């Protein structure tokens, strides 16, 4: 079982996983509980629904790169 | 609507099919080992594997379904995209490396690595086949229903064409050719969605899709008479007298006062301008009398800001009924947990050489798939305001959007939509072939085979699955199958994820616990789905109220149930002898 891997690497993976659960779950909770907030336009342009959706997609990629680089540097 | 088909689309598609089959024969020209057939020798470059992940994962449902949903209902299609992408986080951070380290050819290998139990192999092989078949049916039916408007051929031709092409791809060089077909498809899909998005932004937003004076605020009626003839506004349907295309922009934001077009827009500007615009979408109302079934498509003026927030498709988000909200939460949970439990995705981890390559290829996959989902948002919104939509067919949104730019682009997008099916189906047949030949025949039934016989057995299984896929595609022709992909995610997440996660993180997990969790997760989610209100209405044609289930998506209940069953049964059975190491 993943014997070639450092245990700290998996800890990082789990930490990033829970961070994403927080982001994804938080967004879905907002959709369910306070959908009215999603039409707010914090930056004047796009609304929160679009910004958060794009943000979730971008953050999946950013966290994935962080993980890849951290594991490669070990 | 009656659609003009394009000979160019047929030509492009035929070229692609002949090309990939030729490539497959070339790749399969030498005798193959089992390691090569099932896992491409573990020698696929991580970048190629990453794009192949996208080609494997992005099915016709992703491309045509999500574009159509955004074009018809607005933001809610994007919620599916967010959920589909989020699942890759689970794959990368939790599942990828152990799957890579534990298994050889199939998902069952990994779950069974510590126990060597025939029960586990049997349960997991069956769950692999169930999930793959549920995923396969909508792909095959989709191939049949797309071929008529796109290429002008009958339903069965589409199904048989895909079935034969995919079977040839898989039996010639197994995972090697499957990987390359998925790589080519993934690249084409992302590239041409990018081209379409550039064109959408270049065109900007136009009042009335640049055709002032067209009748967009007049309702239309389509009547299907008992003898099957179709009337449009009371007159027989012909190419010259057909439903007018729908989906246009009525008013631009005030800052563009006096103009009928915004001109080219930057990506975020486009979304902001759309939010301040007024759009004409439409409602469909059906009623039946002695003259036939009438569907009235009536124009509805809507604010852009309303179309760019949730609630257009998931009506429950705005009605406030608790069960509707739970249904939504359950779907989003199943999408999150389902990706990393799909067998045809997991087997791609065996095609790269080590854990580092597995990580890198997942990052490439996430990048390609994430970009694709952002592009589909623009495609859907572009289609919504293109003035080119067919109100009767959501799946045609992306191709018709392409047609509003040029017929060549329509031909290219049609051909790509159709080839999309090839990449995903070959992945599914590959996963099924491994489950039958490697798990069931070799490991469960204990048939001893030489390396060469293992390959032959896998190929025979692939041919059989190809034939079954074609039969299912023709059999389910008249069913609404689009939601079967959602079923597959629910069943995969309920059956596979609890076992996989607990095996990795709870040393007390026993083989009986795994068998029980997989079996209960699979059967409970399947039973829930078959008894759900959605299935009552869309599959059996019965009233929704007859369904005993409180909501339609099972994941919210059956995923936790899988964990509970695993823990319960494991505690009641003797602990495993060799304590598993922590990952």
Coordinates of N, CA and C in Angstrom, one line a residue, chain B residues 15-172:
Chain B
X15 N -13.9 10.3 -41.9 CA -12.4 10.4 -41.9 C -11.8 10.1 -40.5
X16 N -12.5 10.7 -39.5 CA -12.1 10.4 -38.1 C -12.1 8.9 -37.8
X17 N -13.3 8.3 -38.1 CA -13.5 6.9 -37.7 C -12.4 6.0 -38.5
X18 N -12.3 6.2 -39.8 CA -11.3 5.5 -40.5 C -9.9 5.7 -40.0
X19 N -9.6 7.0 -39.6 CA -8.3 7.3 -39.1 C -8.0 6.6 -37.8
X20 N -9.0 6.6 -36.8 CA -8.7 6.0 -35.5 C -8.7 4.5 -35.6
X21 N -9.5 3.9 -36.5 CA -9.5 2.4 -36.6 C -8.2 2.0 -37.3
X22 N -7.7 2.8 -38.3 CA -6.4 2.5 -38.9 C -5.3 2.6 -37.9
X23 N -5.3 3.6 -37.1 CA -4.3 3.8 -36.0 C -4.4 2.6 -35.1
X24 N -5.6 2.2 -34.7 CA -5.7 1.0 -33.8 C -5.1 -0.2 -34.4
X25 N -5.4 -0.5 -35.7 CA -4.8 -1.7 -36.3 C -3.3 -1.6 -36.3
X26 N -2.8 -0.3 -36.6 CA -1.3 -0.2 -36.6 C -0.7 -0.4 -35.2
X27 N -1.4 0.1 -34.2 CA -0.9 0.0 -32.8 C -1.0 -1.5 -32.4
X28 N -1.9 -2.2 -33.0 CA -2.1 -3.6 -32.5 C -1.5 -4.6 -33.5
X29 N -0.5 -4.1 -34.3 CA 0.0 -5.0 -35.3 C 0.9 -6.1 -34.7
X30 N 1.5 -5.9 -33.5 CA 2.3 -6.9 -32.9 C 1.5 -7.7 -31.9
X31 N 1.9 -8.9 -31.5 CA 1.3 -9.7 -30.5 C 1.3 -8.9 -29.2
X32 N 0.2 -9.0 -28.5 CA 0.2 -8.2 -27.2 C 0.3 -9.1 -26.0
X33 N 0.9 -8.6 -24.9 CA 0.8 -9.2 -23.6 C -0.4 -8.7 -22.9
X34 N -0.8 -9.4 -21.8 CA -1.9 -9.0 -21.0 C -1.7 -7.6 -20.4
X35 N -0.4 -7.4 -19.9 CA 0.0 -6.1 -19.4 C -0.3 -5.0 -20.4
X36 N 0.0 -5.3 -21.7 CA -0.2 -4.3 -22.7 C -1.7 -4.1 -23.0
X37 N -2.4 -5.2 -23.1 CA -3.8 -5.1 -23.5 C -4.6 -4.3 -22.4
X38 N -4.4 -4.7 -21.1 CA -5.2 -4.1 -20.0 C -4.7 -2.8 -19.5
X39 N -3.4 -2.6 -19.6 CA -2.8 -1.4 -19.0 C -1.8 -0.6 -19.9
X40 N -1.8 -0.9 -21.2 CA -0.9 -0.2 -22.1 C 0.5 -0.3 -21.6
X41 N 0.9 -1.4 -20.9 CA 2.2 -1.6 -20.4 C 2.6 -0.6 -19.3
X42 N 1.7 0.2 -18.8 CA 2.1 1.2 -17.9 C 3.0 2.2 -18.4
X43 N 3.0 2.4 -19.7 CA 4.1 3.2 -20.4 C 3.5 4.5 -21.0
X44 N 2.2 4.8 -20.7 CA 1.7 6.0 -21.3 C 2.2 7.2 -20.7
X45 N 2.6 8.2 -21.5 CA 3.2 9.4 -21.0 C 2.1 10.2 -20.1
X46 N 2.6 10.8 -19.0 CA 1.5 11.4 -18.1 C 0.7 12.5 -18.8
X47 N 1.3 13.2 -19.8 CA 0.5 14.3 -20.4 C -0.6 13.6 -21.3
X48 N -0.2 12.6 -22.1 CA -1.1 11.9 -22.9 C -2.3 11.3 -22.1
X49 N -1.9 10.7 -20.9 CA -2.9 10.1 -20.0 C -3.8 11.2 -19.5
X50 N -3.3 12.4 -19.2 CA -4.1 13.5 -18.6 C -5.2 13.9 -19.6
X51 N -4.8 14.1 -20.9 CA -5.8 14.5 -21.9 C -6.7 13.3 -22.2
X52 N -6.2 12.1 -22.1 CA -7.0 10.9 -22.3 C -8.1 10.8 -21.1
X53 N -7.7 11.3 -19.9 CA -8.7 11.3 -18.8 C -9.9 12.2 -19.3
X54 N -9.6 13.4 -19.9 CA -10.6 14.3 -20.4 C -11.4 13.6 -21.5
X55 N -10.7 12.9 -22.4 CA -11.5 12.2 -23.5 C -12.3 11.0 -23.0
X56 N -11.9 10.4 -21.9 CA -12.6 9.3 -21.3 C -13.9 9.9 -20.5
X57 N -13.7 11.0 -19.8 CA -14.7 11.5 -18.9 C -15.7 12.3 -19.6
X58 N -15.3 13.2 -20.5 CA -16.3 14.1 -21.1 C -17.1 13.4 -22.2
X59 N -18.3 12.9 -21.7 CA -19.1 12.1 -22.6 C -20.0 13.1 -23.4
X60 N -20.9 12.5 -24.2 CA -21.9 13.3 -25.0 C -22.8 14.1 -24.0
X61 N -23.0 13.5 -22.8 CA -23.9 14.1 -21.8 C -23.2 15.4 -21.3
X62 N -21.9 15.4 -21.2 CA -21.1 16.5 -20.7 C -21.2 17.6 -21.8
X63 N -20.9 17.3 -23.0 CA -20.8 18.3 -24.1 C -22.2 18.8 -24.5
X64 N -23.0 17.9 -25.0 CA -24.3 18.4 -25.6 C -25.3 18.7 -24.5
X65 N -25.3 17.8 -23.4 CA -26.3 17.9 -22.3 C -26.1 19.2 -21.6
X66 N -24.9 19.5 -21.1 CA -24.6 20.7 -20.3 C -24.8 22.0 -21.1
X67 N -24.3 22.0 -22.4 CA -24.6 23.2 -23.2 C -26.1 23.4 -23.4
X68 N -26.8 22.3 -23.6 CA -28.2 22.4 -23.8 C -28.9 22.9 -22.5
X69 N -28.5 22.4 -21.4 CA -29.1 22.8 -20.2 C -28.9 24.2 -19.9
X70 N -27.7 24.7 -20.1 CA -27.4 26.1 -19.9 C -28.2 27.0 -20.9
X71 N -28.2 26.6 -22.1 CA -29.0 27.3 -23.1 C -30.5 27.4 -22.8
X72 N -31.0 26.3 -22.3 CA -32.5 26.3 -22.0 C -32.8 26.9 -20.6
X73 N -32.0 26.5 -19.6 CA -32.4 26.9 -18.2 C -31.4 27.8 -17.5
X74 N -30.3 28.2 -18.2 CA -29.4 29.1 -17.6 C -28.4 28.4 -16.6
X75 N -28.1 29.1 -15.5 CA -27.0 28.7 -14.6 C -26.9 27.3 -14.2
X76 N -28.0 26.6 -14.0 CA -28.0 25.3 -13.4 C -27.2 24.3 -14.1
X77 N -27.0 24.4 -15.4 CA -26.2 23.4 -16.1 C -24.7 23.6 -15.6
X78 N -24.4 24.8 -15.2 CA -23.0 25.0 -14.7 C -22.8 24.4 -13.3
X79 N -23.9 24.2 -12.6 CA -23.8 23.5 -11.3 C -23.4 22.0 -11.5
X80 N -23.9 21.4 -12.6 CA -23.4 20.1 -12.9 C -21.9 20.1 -13.2
X81 N -21.5 21.1 -14.0 CA -20.1 21.2 -14.3 C -19.2 21.3 -13.1
X82 N -19.7 22.1 -12.1 CA -18.9 22.3 -10.9 C -18.8 21.0 -10.2
X83 N -19.9 20.2 -10.1 CA -19.9 18.9 -9.4 C -19.0 17.9 -10.1
X84 N -19.2 17.9 -11.5 CA -18.4 16.9 -12.3 C -16.9 17.2 -12.1
X85 N -16.5 18.4 -12.0 CA -15.1 18.7 -11.8 C -14.6 18.4 -10.4
X86 N -15.4 18.8 -9.4 CA -15.0 18.6 -8.0 C -14.7 17.2 -7.7
X87 N -15.3 16.2 -8.4 CA -15.0 14.8 -8.2 C -13.6 14.5 -8.4
X88 N -12.9 15.2 -9.3 CA -11.5 15.0 -9.6 C -10.6 15.3 -8.4
X89 N -11.0 16.2 -7.5 CA -10.3 16.4 -6.3 C -10.2 15.2 -5.4
X90 N -11.3 14.5 -5.3 CA -11.3 13.2 -4.5 C -10.4 12.3 -5.2
X91 N -10.4 12.2 -6.5 CA -9.6 11.2 -7.3 C -8.1 11.5 -7.0
X92 N -7.7 12.8 -7.1 CA -6.3 13.1 -6.9 C -5.8 13.0 -5.5
X93 N -6.5 13.6 -4.5 CA -6.0 13.6 -3.2 C -6.2 12.4 -2.4
X94 N -7.2 11.6 -2.7 CA -7.5 10.4 -1.9 C -7.3 9.1 -2.6
X95 N -7.7 9.0 -3.9 CA -7.8 7.7 -4.5 C -6.7 7.3 -5.4
X96 N -6.1 8.3 -6.1 CA -5.2 7.9 -7.2 C -4.0 7.1 -6.8
X97 N -3.3 7.5 -5.8 CA -2.0 6.9 -5.5 C -2.2 5.5 -5.0
X98 N -3.2 5.3 -4.0 CA -3.4 3.9 -3.6 C -3.9 3.0 -4.7
X99 N -4.8 3.5 -5.5 CA -5.3 2.6 -6.6 C -4.1 2.2 -7.5
X100 N -3.2 3.2 -7.8 CA -2.0 2.9 -8.6 C -1.1 1.9 -7.9
X101 N -0.9 2.0 -6.6 CA 0.0 1.2 -5.9 C -0.6 -0.2 -5.6
X102 N -1.9 -0.3 -5.5 CA -2.5 -1.6 -5.1 C -2.9 -2.5 -6.2
X103 N -3.3 -1.9 -7.3 CA -3.9 -2.7 -8.4 C -3.0 -2.9 -9.6
X104 N -3.5 -3.8 -10.5 CA -2.7 -4.1 -11.7 C -3.5 -3.8 -12.9
X105 N -4.7 -4.4 -13.1 CA -5.5 -4.2 -14.3 C -6.8 -3.5 -14.0
X106 N -7.4 -3.9 -12.9 CA -8.8 -3.5 -12.6 C -9.0 -3.0 -11.2
X107 N -10.1 -2.3 -11.0 CA -10.5 -1.7 -9.7 C -10.6 -2.8 -8.7
X108 N -11.1 -4.0 -9.1 CA -11.2 -5.1 -8.1 C -9.9 -5.5 -7.6
X109 N -8.8 -5.5 -8.4 CA -7.5 -5.8 -8.0 C -7.1 -5.0 -6.8
X110 N -7.4 -3.7 -6.8 CA -7.0 -2.7 -5.8 C -7.8 -3.0 -4.5
X111 N -9.1 -3.2 -4.6 CA -9.9 -3.4 -3.4 C -9.6 -4.8 -2.7
X112 N -9.1 -5.7 -3.6 CA -8.9 -7.0 -3.0 C -7.4 -7.3 -2.7
X113 N -6.6 -6.3 -2.9 CA -5.1 -6.5 -2.8 C -4.7 -7.1 -1.5
X114 N -5.3 -6.8 -0.4 CA -4.9 -7.3 0.9 C -5.5 -8.6 1.3
X115 N -6.7 -9.0 0.7 CA -7.5 -10.1 1.2 C -7.4 -11.3 0.4
X116 N -7.2 -11.2 -0.9 CA -7.3 -12.3 -1.9 C -8.6 -13.1 -1.7
X117 N -9.7 -12.4 -1.8 CA -11.0 -13.0 -1.5 C -11.8 -13.0 -2.8
X118 N -12.3 -14.2 -3.1 CA -13.2 -14.3 -4.3 C -14.4 -13.5 -4.2
X119 N -15.0 -13.4 -2.9 CA -16.2 -12.7 -2.7 C -16.0 -11.2 -3.1
X120 N -14.9 -10.6 -2.7 CA -14.6 -9.2 -3.1 C -14.6 -9.1 -4.6
X121 N -13.8 -10.0 -5.2 CA -13.6 -9.8 -6.7 C -15.0 -10.0 -7.4
X122 N -15.8 -10.9 -6.9 CA -17.1 -11.1 -7.5 C -18.0 -9.8 -7.3
X123 N -18.1 -9.3 -6.1 CA -18.9 -8.2 -5.8 C -18.5 -7.0 -6.6
X124 N -17.2 -6.7 -6.6 CA -16.6 -5.5 -7.3 C -16.8 -5.7 -8.8
X125 N -16.6 -6.9 -9.3 CA -16.7 -7.1 -10.8 C -18.2 -6.8 -11.2
X126 N -19.1 -7.3 -10.4 CA -20.5 -7.0 -10.7 C -20.8 -5.5 -10.6
X127 N -20.3 -4.9 -9.6 CA -20.6 -3.4 -9.5 C -19.9 -2.7 -10.7
X128 N -18.8 -3.1 -11.1 CA -18.1 -2.5 -12.3 C -19.0 -2.6 -13.5
X129 N -19.6 -3.8 -13.7 CA -20.4 -4.0 -14.9 C -21.7 -3.3 -14.8
X130 N -22.3 -3.2 -13.6 CA -23.6 -2.5 -13.5 C -23.3 -1.0 -13.8
X131 N -22.3 -0.4 -13.1 CA -22.0 1.0 -13.3 C -21.7 1.3 -14.8
X132 N -20.9 0.4 -15.4 CA -20.4 0.6 -16.8 C -21.6 0.5 -17.7
X133 N -22.5 -0.4 -17.5 CA -23.7 -0.6 -18.4 C -24.6 0.6 -18.3
X134 N -24.8 1.1 -17.0 CA -25.7 2.3 -16.9 C -25.1 3.5 -17.6
X135 N -23.8 3.6 -17.6 CA -23.1 4.7 -18.2 C -23.1 4.5 -19.8
X136 N -23.1 3.2 -20.2 CA -23.0 2.9 -21.6 C -24.3 3.2 -22.3
X137 N -25.5 2.8 -21.7 CA -26.8 3.0 -22.3 C -27.0 4.4 -22.9
X138 N -26.8 5.4 -22.0 CA -27.1 6.8 -22.6 C -26.1 7.1 -23.7
X139 N -24.9 6.6 -23.7 CA -23.9 6.9 -24.7 C -24.4 6.3 -26.1
X140 N -24.9 5.0 -26.0 CA -25.3 4.3 -27.2 C -26.6 4.9 -27.8
X141 N -27.5 5.2 -26.9 CA -28.8 5.8 -27.3 C -28.5 7.2 -27.9
X142 N -27.6 7.9 -27.2 CA -27.2 9.2 -27.7 C -26.6 9.2 -29.1
X143 N -25.8 8.1 -29.3 CA -25.2 8.0 -30.7 C -26.3 7.8 -31.7
X144 N -27.3 7.1 -31.3 CA -28.5 6.8 -32.3 C -29.3 8.1 -32.5
X145 N -29.6 8.8 -31.4 CA -30.5 10.0 -31.5 C -29.7 11.2 -32.1
X146 N -28.4 11.2 -32.0 CA -27.7 12.3 -32.6 C -27.5 12.2 -34.1
X147 N -27.4 10.9 -34.5 CA -27.0 10.7 -35.9 C -28.0 11.2 -36.9
X148 N -29.3 11.2 -36.5 CA -30.3 11.7 -37.4 C -30.2 13.2 -37.7
X149 N -30.3 14.0 -36.7 CA -30.2 15.5 -37.0 C -28.8 15.9 -37.5
X150 N -27.7 15.2 -37.0 CA -26.4 15.6 -37.4 C -25.9 15.1 -38.7
X151 N -26.1 13.8 -38.9 CA -25.5 13.2 -40.1 C -26.6 12.7 -41.1
X152 N -27.9 12.7 -40.7 CA -29.0 12.3 -41.6 C -29.1 10.8 -41.8
X153 N -28.7 10.0 -40.8 CA -28.8 8.6 -40.9 C -29.8 8.1 -39.9
X154 N -30.4 6.9 -40.1 CA -31.3 6.4 -39.1 C -30.7 6.0 -37.7
X155 N -31.5 5.9 -36.7 CA -31.0 5.6 -35.3 C -30.1 4.4 -35.2
X156 N -30.6 3.3 -35.8 CA -29.9 2.0 -35.6 C -28.5 2.1 -36.3
X157 N -28.4 2.9 -37.4 CA -27.1 3.0 -38.0 C -26.1 3.7 -37.1
X158 N -26.6 4.7 -36.4 CA -25.7 5.4 -35.4 C -25.2 4.4 -34.3
X159 N -26.1 3.6 -33.8 CA -25.7 2.7 -32.7 C -24.7 1.6 -33.2
X160 N -25.1 1.0 -34.4 CA -24.2 0.0 -34.9 C -22.8 0.5 -35.3
X161 N -22.8 1.7 -35.9 CA -21.6 2.4 -36.3 C -20.6 2.6 -35.1
X162 N -21.2 3.1 -34.0 CA -20.4 3.3 -32.8 C -20.0 2.0 -32.2
X163 N -20.9 1.0 -32.2 CA -20.6 -0.3 -31.6 C -19.5 -1.0 -32.3
X164 N -19.5 -1.0 -33.6 CA -18.5 -1.7 -34.4 C -17.2 -0.9 -34.3
X165 N -17.2 0.4 -34.5 CA -16.0 1.2 -34.4 C -15.3 0.9 -33.1
X166 N -16.1 1.0 -32.0 CA -15.5 0.9 -30.6 C -14.9 -0.5 -30.4
X167 N -15.7 -1.5 -30.8 CA -15.2 -2.9 -30.7 C -13.9 -3.1 -31.4
X168 N -13.8 -2.5 -32.6 CA -12.6 -2.7 -33.4 C -11.4 -2.0 -32.7
X169 N -11.7 -0.8 -32.1 CA -10.7 0.0 -31.4 C -10.1 -0.8 -30.2
X170 N -11.1 -1.4 -29.5 CA -10.6 -2.2 -28.3 C -10.0 -3.5 -28.6
X171 N -10.5 -4.2 -29.6 CA -9.9 -5.6 -29.8 C -8.6 -5.5 -30.5
X172 N -8.3 -4.4 -31.3 CA -7.0 -4.3 -32.0 C -5.9 -4.1 -31.0

